[in-house]
Amino acid sequence: MSRDSKDVLARIDRDKEGYLEELKDFVRIPSVSTDPRYRDDVLRCSEFLAANMEAAGLEVESVETDRNPLIYAEWTGAEGKPTLLFYGHYDVQPVDPIEEWRHEPFEPTEEGDLLVGRGTTDDKGQAFTHVKAVQATLEERGELPVNVKFLLEGEEEVGGESIERFVREDAGHRLGSDAVIISDTSMFAPGQPSLLYGLKGLAYMEVVVTGPNRDLHSGSFGGAVRNPANALCEIMSRLIDPATGKVLIPGFYDDVRPLEDWERQEFAKLPFDEEAYAADLGVERLSGEEGYTTLERTWARPTCDVNGLYGGYQGDGAKTVLPARAGAKVSMRLVPKQDPQKVGRLFREYVEQIAPEDVRVEIRELHGAQPVLIDVKGEIAEAAMAAQEEIWGAHPVLVREGGSIPIVATFAEVLEVPILLVGFGLPDDRLHSPNEKFNISHFYNGIRTIVRILDRVGESAAS
Ligand code: BES
Ligand code: ZN
């Protein structure tokens, strides 16, 4: 029996402005997981989401964890039909630098087709497409063509420890499903739907260099003691070879899975305009590891970047001071076969070895994620791709990404089912940057795509 979803799609057209208003309420809650000052807001956000999902017709449970609640929900009335597990996250990244936002980051603002605000695309707007697709279908028909389960977390942006424990302890019982569907990534380009088959891993480090017991006058004491900020810069300057763009940490590349020929060929076929990309970022030229194209560098080669530097005077104007302490936050983005713990250890050994002897150096590991590569195949993947093509008018391309979603590797390992990374964002959505946005048309088409996935998977097979 073929079902064309027309009934549900028509309902979405009637109800979509209401969905958008609900998304705005979701975005208004500043659920910044890395900053303890937002703890109450994170909790409030989980409550908002749980209530919204319950109103959508799901059976919802808020699962306590050591940190932020997980939201588990399900509708399992489609006996004999496959089960899809939807994953998303309700926490967001900090908003700084706040002065660069055009509006309050937590006051979602429409600018034509854009909804601007922190979390609009990463991941509140995208996760919401799943909830609203289920809601529209249940309201229209009173039932779903497949069984659905949801698992949403509030710690994705800080490494996802609680969900990791939950999924491992569950070992596929409650989370038993036929495929996982995730919308927390982007499409390759406007009008070009994409299915991701690779995400990078991450080892995130902090290096703190300490020297004298207090900040000093940089005239009176400069030249007499080692300056921790100078020492930090020396260390940081030895992480990457400026001539080749290679990471200099011994052993860093040892386990790297090389790009395969077919991947290099497929990447090269994608319509990627280096000049437009550079212009959009406001740089004159692109740079990175020698011997690789930009897509190869960002999707499939490991990298090392300073994410933040502190120490000494950070205010306006000049203060003559020799800081007692200086620090750096460093991310290493990893590719398959690299292990975050091993890379963290290599980083530690190298930094300890190159650090000047007359300062104290502390190295902390903040969080990590395993890299993943997914073998996209099977009936549910075919159904998802067909649904994408129907709604967006183009056949999806297979792509990789430089970002991480820590739980994906664990899903792959524990659940052993296909994982479909069906993103509705765009490359210029400004994830983690000021003025993050989600195209409203993508929000609506995302909901429609999920509706079609539900129907197509329901038609394709009995589990
Ligand atoms: N949605 C992103 C991951 C992403 C970004 C995928 C861009 C594809 C394209 C996710 O929410 C994210 O930002 N994850 C963090 C995880 C980290 C803090 C462990 C990341 O990659 O920085
Ligand atoms: Zn993110």
GROMACS .gro file of C-alpha atoms and ligand atoms in nm:
model
  486
    1MET     CA    1   0.000   0.000   0.000
    2SER     CA    2   0.139   0.334  -0.093
    3ARG     CA    3   0.070   0.634   0.116
    4ASP     CA    4   0.162   0.973  -0.025
    5SER     CA    5   0.159   1.182   0.293
    6LYS     CA    6  -0.059   1.448   0.126
    7ASP     CA    7  -0.289   1.467   0.426
    8VAL     CA    8  -0.004   1.529   0.667
    9LEU     CA    9   0.178   1.771   0.438
   10ALA     CA   10  -0.139   1.977   0.402
   11ARG     CA   11  -0.171   1.991   0.779
   12ILE     CA   12   0.188   2.111   0.808
   13ASP     CA   13   0.108   2.395   0.568
   14ARG     CA   14  -0.178   2.498   0.794
   15ASP     CA   15   0.010   2.462   1.122
   16LYS     CA   16   0.364   2.561   1.036
   17GLU     CA   17   0.357   2.916   1.171
   18GLY     CA   18   0.251   2.774   1.504
   19TYR     CA   19   0.546   2.532   1.494
   20LEU     CA   20   0.775   2.827   1.429
   21GLU     CA   21   0.638   3.015   1.730
   22GLU     CA   22   0.701   2.709   1.946
   23LEU     CA   23   1.056   2.687   1.813
   24LYS     CA   24   1.106   3.051   1.913
   25ASP     CA   25   0.997   2.968   2.269
   26PHE     CA   26   1.245   2.679   2.268
   27VAL     CA   27   1.528   2.909   2.150
   28ARG     CA   28   1.438   3.171   2.412
   29ILE     CA   29   1.560   2.940   2.688
   30PRO     CA   30   1.938   2.993   2.717
   31SER     CA   31   2.047   2.632   2.762
   32VAL     CA   32   2.424   2.690   2.752
   33SER     CA   33   2.566   2.365   2.884
   34THR     CA   34   2.930   2.463   2.933
   35ASP     CA   35   2.860   2.752   3.171
   36PRO     CA   36   2.736   2.659   3.522
   37ARG     CA   37   2.550   2.991   3.550
   38TYR     CA   38   2.293   2.856   3.304
   39ARG     CA   39   2.222   2.537   3.495
   40ASP     CA   40   1.864   2.635   3.583
   41ASP     CA   41   1.796   2.739   3.225
   42VAL     CA   42   1.923   2.406   3.097
   43LEU     CA   43   1.681   2.229   3.332
   44ARG     CA   44   1.398   2.458   3.230
   45CYS     CA   45   1.476   2.385   2.867
   46SER     CA   46   1.453   2.010   2.926
   47GLU     CA   47   1.114   2.062   3.091
   48PHE     CA   48   0.993   2.273   2.801
   49LEU     CA   49   1.098   2.007   2.555
   50ALA     CA   50   0.945   1.721   2.754
   51ALA     CA   51   0.613   1.906   2.776
   52ASN     CA   52   0.621   1.993   2.407
   53MET     CA   53   0.686   1.632   2.310
   54GLU     CA   54   0.409   1.511   2.533
   55ALA     CA   55   0.170   1.756   2.369
   56ALA     CA   56   0.289   1.616   2.036
   57GLY     CA   57   0.146   1.278   2.137
   58LEU     CA   58   0.455   1.099   2.265
   59GLU     CA   59   0.500   0.917   2.590
   60VAL     CA   60   0.781   1.108   2.756
   61GLU     CA   61   1.021   1.046   3.039
   62SER     CA   62   1.281   1.281   3.175
   63VAL     CA   63   1.584   1.076   3.281
   64GLU     CA   64   1.793   1.215   3.565
   65THR     CA   65   2.169   1.206   3.513
   66ASP     CA   66   2.474   1.339   3.696
   67ARG     CA   67   2.445   1.653   3.491
   68ASN     CA   68   2.162   1.746   3.252
   69PRO     CA   69   1.844   1.541   3.203
   70LEU     CA   70   1.798   1.317   2.904
   71ILE     CA   71   1.457   1.317   2.741
   72TYR     CA   72   1.339   0.974   2.634
   73ALA     CA   73   1.011   0.946   2.445
   74GLU     CA   74   0.830   0.692   2.234
   75TRP     CA   75   0.525   0.597   2.035
   76THR     CA   76   0.516   0.226   1.972
   77GLY     CA   77   0.171   0.152   1.838
   78ALA     CA   78   0.276   0.028   1.494
   79GLU     CA   79   0.306  -0.341   1.564
   80GLY     CA   80   0.527  -0.532   1.327
   81LYS     CA   81   0.664  -0.214   1.174
   82PRO     CA   82   1.023  -0.087   1.197
   83THR     CA   83   1.135   0.141   1.479
   84LEU     CA   84   1.323   0.464   1.419
   85LEU     CA   85   1.529   0.622   1.696
   86PHE     CA   86   1.556   1.001   1.670
   87TYR     CA   87   1.847   1.175   1.841
   88GLY     CA   88   1.905   1.547   1.901
   89HIS     CA   89   2.036   1.791   2.162
   90TYR     CA   90   1.875   2.082   2.343
   91ASP     CA   91   2.191   2.242   2.481
   92VAL     CA   92   2.367   2.521   2.295
   93GLN     CA   93   2.707   2.689   2.275
   94PRO     CA   94   2.793   3.017   2.453
   95VAL     CA   95   2.704   3.339   2.272
   96ASP     CA   96   3.027   3.535   2.299
   97PRO     CA   97   3.136   3.766   2.141
   98ILE     CA   98   2.795   3.909   2.226
   99GLU     CA   99   2.858   4.252   2.074
  100GLU     CA  100   2.867   4.099   1.727
  101TRP     CA  101   2.507   3.978   1.735
  102ARG     CA  102   2.253   4.181   1.542
  103HIS     CA  103   1.987   4.097   1.803
  104GLU     CA  104   1.974   3.942   2.146
  105PRO     CA  105   2.101   3.584   2.088
  106PHE     CA  106   1.813   3.435   2.286
  107GLU     CA  107   1.547   3.651   2.127
  108PRO     CA  108   1.494   3.465   1.800
  109THR     CA  109   1.436   3.718   1.527
  110GLU     CA  110   1.300   3.670   1.178
  111GLU     CA  111   1.496   3.831   0.894
  112GLY     CA  112   1.310   3.729   0.578
  113ASP     CA  113   1.356   3.352   0.552
  114LEU     CA  114   1.608   3.346   0.838
  115LEU     CA  115   1.543   3.280   1.202
  116VAL     CA  116   1.843   3.426   1.387
  117GLY     CA  117   1.932   3.312   1.738
  118ARG     CA  118   2.161   3.078   1.931
  119GLY     CA  119   2.053   2.717   1.880
  120THR     CA  120   1.817   2.787   1.590
  121THR     CA  121   1.997   2.531   1.374
  122ASP     CA  122   2.234   2.365   1.628
  123ASP     CA  123   2.029   2.182   1.730
  124LYS     CA  124   1.694   2.308   1.853
  125GLY     CA  125   1.542   2.387   1.514
  126GLN     CA  126   1.667   2.066   1.358
  127ALA     CA  127   1.568   1.840   1.649
  128PHE     CA  128   1.227   2.007   1.645
  129THR     CA  129   1.167   1.893   1.285
  130HIS     CA  130   1.147   1.535   1.417
  131VAL     CA  131   0.900   1.623   1.691
  132LYS     CA  132   0.678   1.830   1.465
  133ALA     CA  133   0.674   1.562   1.192
  134VAL     CA  134   0.553   1.306   1.443
  135GLN     CA  135   0.302   1.551   1.587
  136ALA     CA  136   0.154   1.641   1.247
  137THR     CA  137   0.123   1.275   1.151
  138LEU     CA  138  -0.036   1.173   1.480
  139GLU     CA  139  -0.281   1.464   1.474
  140GLU     CA  140  -0.381   1.394   1.116
  141ARG     CA  141  -0.412   1.016   1.136
  142GLY     CA  142  -0.416   0.922   1.501
  143GLU     CA  143  -0.127   0.682   1.437
  144LEU     CA  144   0.219   0.656   1.288
  145PRO     CA  145   0.332   0.428   1.005
  146VAL     CA  146   0.635   0.317   1.212
  147ASN     CA  147   0.735   0.303   1.576
  148VAL     CA  148   0.941   0.593   1.701
  149LYS     CA  149   1.172   0.652   1.992
  150PHE     CA  150   1.344   0.975   2.084
  151LEU     CA  151   1.656   1.040   2.286
  152LEU     CA  152   1.751   1.404   2.338
  153GLU     CA  153   2.042   1.523   2.548
  154GLY     CA  154   2.154   1.846   2.713
  155GLU     CA  155   2.529   1.786   2.708
  156GLU     CA  156   2.622   1.737   2.345
  157GLU     CA  157   2.822   2.058   2.333
  158VAL     CA  158   3.028   1.950   2.634
  159GLY     CA  159   3.111   1.596   2.529
  160GLY     CA  160   2.790   1.403   2.606
  161GLU     CA  161   2.903   1.195   2.904
  162SER     CA  162   2.559   1.121   3.047
  163ILE     CA  163   2.407   0.994   2.724
  164GLU     CA  164   2.715   0.782   2.669
  165ARG     CA  165   2.656   0.606   3.001
  166PHE     CA  166   2.282   0.573   2.934
  167VAL     CA  167   2.328   0.415   2.592
  168ARG     CA  168   2.593   0.173   2.716
  169GLU     CA  169   2.387   0.066   3.016
  170ASP     CA  170   2.074   0.029   2.804
  171ALA     CA  171   2.268  -0.192   2.562
  172GLY     CA  172   1.997  -0.172   2.298
  173HIS     CA  173   1.702  -0.280   2.516
  174ARG     CA  174   1.492   0.029   2.545
  175LEU     CA  175   1.674   0.189   2.254
  176GLY     CA  176   1.630  -0.116   2.034
  177SER     CA  177   1.554   0.013   1.685
  178ASP     CA  178   1.611  -0.044   1.316
  179ALA     CA  179   1.786   0.285   1.241
  180VAL     CA  180   1.893   0.607   1.410
  181ILE     CA  181   1.800   0.937   1.249
  182ILE     CA  182   1.990   1.253   1.336
  183SER     CA  183   1.948   1.606   1.209
  184ASP     CA  184   2.241   1.800   1.353
  185THR     CA  185   2.444   1.859   1.039
  186SER     CA  186   2.421   2.063   0.721
  187MET     CA  187   2.329   2.017   0.360
  188PHE     CA  188   2.623   2.057   0.122
  189ALA     CA  189   2.469   2.365  -0.043
  190PRO     CA  190   2.129   2.528  -0.084
  191GLY     CA  191   1.907   2.290  -0.279
  192GLN     CA  192   2.153   2.005  -0.234
  193PRO     CA  193   2.036   1.754   0.029
  194SER     CA  194   2.309   1.547   0.187
  195LEU     CA  195   2.363   1.234   0.384
  196LEU     CA  196   2.670   1.237   0.605
  197TYR     CA  197   2.891   0.932   0.630
  198GLY     CA  198   3.172   1.075   0.841
  199LEU     CA  199   3.220   1.294   1.145
  200LYS     CA  200   3.545   1.392   1.310
  201GLY     CA  201   3.643   1.302   1.662
  202LEU     CA  202   3.785   1.543   1.912
  203ALA     CA  203   4.049   1.576   2.182
  204TYR     CA  204   4.006   1.908   2.362
  205MET     CA  205   4.294   2.024   2.584
  206GLU     CA  206   4.373   2.317   2.805
  207VAL     CA  207   4.730   2.425   2.874
  208VAL     CA  208   4.793   2.648   3.175
  209VAL     CA  209   5.137   2.803   3.221
  210THR     CA  210   5.223   2.955   3.559
  211GLY     CA  211   5.531   3.160   3.654
  212PRO     CA  212   5.569   3.421   3.931
  213ASN     CA  213   5.333   3.423   4.229
  214ARG     CA  214   5.156   3.744   4.115
  215ASP     CA  215   5.113   3.970   3.814
  216LEU     CA  216   5.418   4.199   3.789
  217HIS     CA  217   5.510   4.541   3.652
  218SER     CA  218   5.640   4.455   3.307
  219GLY     CA  219   5.905   4.726   3.326
  220SER     CA  220   6.042   4.651   3.671
  221PHE     CA  221   6.039   4.274   3.631
  222GLY     CA  222   6.044   4.222   3.254
  223GLY     CA  223   6.369   4.044   3.165
  224ALA     CA  224   6.412   3.900   3.515
  225VAL     CA  225   6.164   3.614   3.506
  226ARG     CA  226   6.018   3.394   3.234
  227ASN     CA  227   5.690   3.541   3.117
  228PRO     CA  228   5.422   3.265   3.119
  229ALA     CA  229   5.240   3.426   2.827
  230ASN     CA  230   5.560   3.430   2.621
  231ALA     CA  231   5.623   3.068   2.719
  232LEU     CA  232   5.269   2.974   2.618
  233CYS     CA  233   5.317   3.137   2.277
  234GLU     CA  234   5.642   2.945   2.228
  235ILE     CA  235   5.460   2.621   2.298
  236MET     CA  236   5.163   2.705   2.077
  237SER     CA  237   5.391   2.810   1.791
  238ARG     CA  238   5.540   2.463   1.786
  239LEU     CA  239   5.214   2.274   1.737
  240ILE     CA  240   5.196   2.326   1.360
  241ASP     CA  241   5.467   2.357   1.098
  242PRO     CA  242   5.399   2.692   0.928
  243ALA     CA  243   5.554   2.575   0.602
  244THR     CA  244   5.355   2.253   0.554
  245GLY     CA  245   5.054   2.295   0.782
  246LYS     CA  246   5.136   1.957   0.941
  247VAL     CA  247   5.077   1.899   1.310
  248LEU     CA  248   5.418   1.854   1.477
  249ILE     CA  249   5.313   1.631   1.769
  250PRO     CA  250   5.515   1.310   1.729
  251GLY     CA  251   5.290   1.016   1.641
  252PHE     CA  252   4.990   1.240   1.566
  253TYR     CA  253   4.935   1.092   1.219
  254ASP     CA  254   5.027   0.733   1.303
  255ASP     CA  255   4.674   0.590   1.310
  256VAL     CA  256   4.512   0.814   1.050
  257ARG     CA  257   4.298   0.629   0.797
  258PRO     CA  258   4.414   0.766   0.462
  259LEU     CA  259   4.161   0.916   0.225
  260GLU     CA  260   4.059   0.656  -0.027
  261ASP     CA  261   4.083   0.726  -0.399
  262TRP     CA  262   3.707   0.705  -0.449
  263GLU     CA  263   3.655   0.966  -0.178
  264ARG     CA  264   3.903   1.207  -0.331
  265GLN     CA  265   3.726   1.162  -0.663
  266GLU     CA  266   3.379   1.211  -0.515
  267PHE     CA  267   3.485   1.519  -0.315
  268ALA     CA  268   3.641   1.667  -0.628
  269LYS     CA  269   3.313   1.627  -0.815
  270LEU     CA  270   3.116   1.831  -0.562
  271PRO     CA  271   3.042   2.186  -0.670
  272PHE     CA  272   3.272   2.356  -0.417
  273ASP     CA  273   3.375   2.712  -0.499
  274GLU     CA  274   3.698   2.787  -0.309
  275GLU     CA  275   3.691   3.154  -0.397
  276ALA     CA  276   3.335   3.208  -0.280
  277TYR     CA  277   3.415   3.014   0.037
  278ALA     CA  278   3.717   3.235   0.110
  279ALA     CA  279   3.520   3.549   0.030
  280ASP     CA  280   3.237   3.445   0.262
  281LEU     CA  281   3.489   3.401   0.543
  282GLY     CA  282   3.661   3.731   0.467
  283VAL     CA  283   4.005   3.581   0.404
  284GLU     CA  284   4.228   3.639   0.103
  285ARG     CA  285   4.334   3.283   0.068
  286LEU     CA  286   4.273   2.947   0.228
  287SER     CA  287   4.546   2.757   0.404
  288GLY     CA  288   4.602   2.420   0.567
  289GLU     CA  289   4.786   2.095   0.538
  290GLU     CA  290   4.983   2.073   0.215
  291GLY     CA  291   4.878   1.814  -0.040
  292TYR     CA  292   4.505   1.828   0.036
  293THR     CA  293   4.209   2.024  -0.094
  294THR     CA  294   3.988   2.228   0.137
  295LEU     CA  295   3.717   1.962   0.152
  296GLU     CA  296   3.976   1.693   0.221
  297ARG     CA  297   4.131   1.904   0.497
  298THR     CA  298   3.805   1.988   0.669
  299TRP     CA  299   3.636   1.649   0.629
  300ALA     CA  300   3.906   1.388   0.637
  301ARG     CA  301   4.236   1.518   0.775
  302PRO     CA  302   4.308   1.572   1.145
  303THR     CA  303   4.372   1.927   1.262
  304CYS     CA  304   4.495   2.118   1.566
  305ASP     CA  305   4.366   2.464   1.656
  306VAL     CA  306   4.392   2.712   1.939
  307ASN     CA  307   4.031   2.789   2.041
  308GLY     CA  308   4.104   3.048   2.307
  309LEU     CA  309   4.395   3.227   2.477
  310TYR     CA  310   4.398   3.404   2.807
  311GLY     CA  311   4.641   3.567   3.046
  312GLY     CA  312   4.745   3.921   3.131
  313TYR     CA  313   4.546   4.229   3.054
  314GLN     CA  314   4.243   4.171   2.828
  315GLY     CA  315   4.067   4.506   2.862
  316ASP     CA  316   4.071   4.815   2.639
  317GLY     CA  317   4.389   5.020   2.607
  318ALA     CA  318   4.723   4.919   2.752
  319LYS     CA  319   4.820   4.795   3.095
  320THR     CA  320   5.186   4.719   3.149
  321VAL     CA  321   5.178   4.383   3.316
  322LEU     CA  322   5.372   4.062   3.315
  323PRO     CA  323   5.106   3.798   3.383
  324ALA     CA  324   5.154   3.532   3.648
  325ARG     CA  325   4.952   3.286   3.442
  326ALA     CA  326   4.848   3.227   3.084
  327GLY     CA  327   4.644   2.955   2.922
  328ALA     CA  328   4.522   2.817   2.594
  329LYS     CA  329   4.235   2.595   2.490
  330VAL     CA  330   4.329   2.366   2.204
  331SER     CA  331   4.110   2.137   1.996
  332MET     CA  332   4.242   1.850   1.792
  333ARG     CA  333   3.988   1.722   1.542
  334LEU     CA  334   4.045   1.357   1.468
  335VAL     CA  335   3.968   1.119   1.186
  336PRO     CA  336   3.899   0.747   1.191
  337LYS     CA  337   4.143   0.518   1.357
  338GLN     CA  338   4.278   0.802   1.572
  339ASP     CA  339   4.189   0.761   1.938
  340PRO     CA  340   4.113   1.075   2.145
  341GLN     CA  341   4.282   0.938   2.457
  342LYS     CA  342   4.595   0.837   2.277
  343VAL     CA  343   4.615   1.170   2.095
  344GLY     CA  344   4.560   1.351   2.426
  345ARG     CA  345   4.852   1.158   2.572
  346LEU     CA  346   5.076   1.240   2.274
  347PHE     CA  347   4.985   1.607   2.311
  348ARG     CA  348   5.068   1.600   2.680
  349GLU     CA  349   5.405   1.433   2.628
  350TYR     CA  350   5.501   1.674   2.351
  351VAL     CA  351   5.398   1.988   2.538
  352GLU     CA  352   5.580   1.874   2.851
  353GLN     CA  353   5.886   1.807   2.643
  354ILE     CA  354   5.895   2.145   2.465
  355ALA     CA  355   5.786   2.363   2.759
  356PRO     CA  356   6.054   2.594   2.905
  357GLU     CA  357   6.181   2.455   3.233
  358ASP     CA  358   6.137   2.768   3.441
  359VAL     CA  359   5.754   2.775   3.425
  360ARG     CA  360   5.498   2.526   3.553
  361VAL     CA  361   5.278   2.371   3.288
  362GLU     CA  362   4.951   2.201   3.363
  363ILE     CA  363   4.772   2.011   3.088
  364ARG     CA  364   4.404   1.928   3.126
  365GLU     CA  365   4.186   1.711   2.904
  366LEU     CA  366   3.845   1.877   2.877
  367HIS     CA  367   3.649   1.641   2.660
  368GLY     CA  368   3.663   1.417   2.362
  369ALA     CA  369   3.473   1.233   2.095
  370GLN     CA  370   3.546   0.931   1.879
  371PRO     CA  371   3.556   0.985   1.501
  372VAL     CA  372   3.306   0.791   1.291
  373LEU     CA  373   3.263   0.657   0.943
  374ILE     CA  374   2.930   0.508   0.849
  375ASP     CA  375   2.860   0.257   0.579
  376VAL     CA  376   2.539   0.408   0.441
  377LYS     CA  377   2.331   0.128   0.299
  378GLY     CA  378   2.010  -0.068   0.339
  379GLU     CA  379   1.640  -0.019   0.292
  380ILE     CA  380   1.595   0.257   0.549
  381ALA     CA  381   1.883   0.458   0.404
  382GLU     CA  382   1.725   0.421   0.060
  383ALA     CA  383   1.391   0.538   0.197
  384ALA     CA  384   1.553   0.840   0.360
  385MET     CA  385   1.736   0.936   0.042
  386ALA     CA  386   1.420   0.900  -0.165
  387ALA     CA  387   1.235   1.123   0.084
  388GLN     CA  388   1.511   1.384   0.065
  389GLU     CA  389   1.497   1.382  -0.313
  390GLU     CA  390   1.120   1.423  -0.316
  391ILE     CA  391   1.114   1.722  -0.084
  392TRP     CA  392   1.430   1.904  -0.199
  393GLY     CA  393   1.415   1.816  -0.567
  394ALA     CA  394   1.767   1.674  -0.592
  395HIS     CA  395   1.933   1.343  -0.517
  396PRO     CA  396   2.131   1.359  -0.191
  397VAL     CA  397   2.510   1.359  -0.202
  398LEU     CA  398   2.727   1.162   0.040
  399VAL     CA  399   2.951   1.392   0.240
  400ARG     CA  400   3.168   1.404   0.551
  401GLU     CA  401   3.201   1.683   0.805
  402GLY     CA  402   3.461   1.831   1.037
  403GLY     CA  403   3.229   1.865   1.336
  404SER     CA  404   3.166   1.600   1.600
  405ILE     CA  405   2.857   1.444   1.758
  406PRO     CA  406   3.006   1.235   2.037
  407ILE     CA  407   2.723   0.983   2.078
  408VAL     CA  408   2.722   0.875   1.714
  409ALA     CA  409   3.023   0.644   1.755
  410THR     CA  410   2.858   0.486   2.059
  411PHE     CA  411   2.527   0.437   1.877
  412ALA     CA  412   2.717   0.265   1.597
  413GLU     CA  413   2.901   0.039   1.839
  414VAL     CA  414   2.616  -0.047   2.079
  415LEU     CA  415   2.303  -0.046   1.863
  416GLU     CA  416   2.461  -0.185   1.545
  417VAL     CA  417   2.195  -0.033   1.321
  418PRO     CA  418   2.225   0.216   1.033
  419ILE     CA  419   2.277   0.576   1.143
  420LEU     CA  420   2.137   0.834   0.908
  421LEU     CA  421   2.271   1.187   0.945
  422VAL     CA  422   2.008   1.381   0.757
  423GLY     CA  423   2.087   1.749   0.812
  424PHE     CA  424   1.875   2.048   0.714
  425GLY     CA  425   2.123   2.325   0.801
  426LEU     CA  426   2.331   2.522   0.552
  427PRO     CA  427   2.706   2.583   0.547
  428ASP     CA  428   2.652   2.952   0.627
  429ASP     CA  429   2.435   2.891   0.936
  430ARG     CA  430   2.712   3.027   1.166
  431LEU     CA  431   2.711   2.740   1.412
  432HIS     CA  432   2.892   2.842   1.732
  433SER     CA  433   2.935   3.195   1.588
  434PRO     CA  434   2.746   3.521   1.636
  435ASN     CA  435   2.418   3.546   1.442
  436GLU     CA  436   2.354   3.173   1.413
  437LYS     CA  437   2.049   3.119   1.191
  438PHE     CA  438   1.823   2.853   1.050
  439ASN     CA  439   1.638   2.911   0.724
  440ILE     CA  440   1.270   2.895   0.805
  441SER     CA  441   1.204   2.721   0.472
  442HIS     CA  442   1.453   2.454   0.581
  443PHE     CA  443   1.272   2.412   0.910
  444TYR     CA  444   0.949   2.345   0.721
  445ASN     CA  445   1.110   2.125   0.456
  446GLY     CA  446   1.288   1.937   0.730
  447ILE     CA  447   0.955   1.853   0.890
  448ARG     CA  448   0.820   1.745   0.551
  449THR     CA  449   1.126   1.529   0.486
  450ILE     CA  450   1.083   1.347   0.817
  451VAL     CA  451   0.713   1.289   0.743
  452ARG     CA  452   0.808   1.130   0.414
  453ILE     CA  453   1.077   0.920   0.582
  454LEU     CA  454   0.820   0.790   0.830
  455ASP     CA  455   0.580   0.696   0.551
  456ARG     CA  456   0.841   0.548   0.321
  457VAL     CA  457   1.000   0.339   0.596
  458GLY     CA  458   0.654   0.226   0.700
  459GLU     CA  459   0.583   0.110   0.346
  460SER     CA  460   0.918  -0.042   0.278
  461ALA     CA  461   0.928  -0.317   0.535
  462ALA     CA  462   0.792  -0.493   0.832
  463SER     CA  463   1.063  -0.539   1.089
  464BES     N1  464   2.602   2.013   1.516
  464BES     C1  465   2.735   2.009   1.560
  464BES     C2  466   2.824   1.914   1.484
  464BES     C3  467   2.843   1.952   1.340
  464BES     C4  468   2.884   2.076   1.306
  464BES     C5  469   2.817   1.860   1.245
  464BES     C6  470   2.897   2.110   1.174
  464BES     C7  471   2.832   1.892   1.114
  464BES     C8  472   2.868   2.019   1.077
  464BES     C9  473   2.741   1.969   1.705
  464BES     O1  474   2.637   2.023   1.782
  464BES    C10  475   2.869   2.023   1.763
  464BES     O2  476   2.900   2.136   1.748
  464BES     N2  477   2.941   1.938   1.832
  464BES    C11  478   3.056   1.975   1.904
  464BES    C12  479   3.091   1.856   1.988
  464BES    C13  480   3.207   1.872   2.079
  464BES    C14  481   3.193   1.988   2.170
  464BES    C15  482   3.232   1.745   2.156
  464BES    C16  483   3.167   2.013   1.810
  464BES     O3  484   3.186   1.952   1.705
  464BES     O4  485   3.239   2.110   1.840
  465ZN      ZN  486   2.721   2.239   1.808
   0.00000   0.00000   0.00000
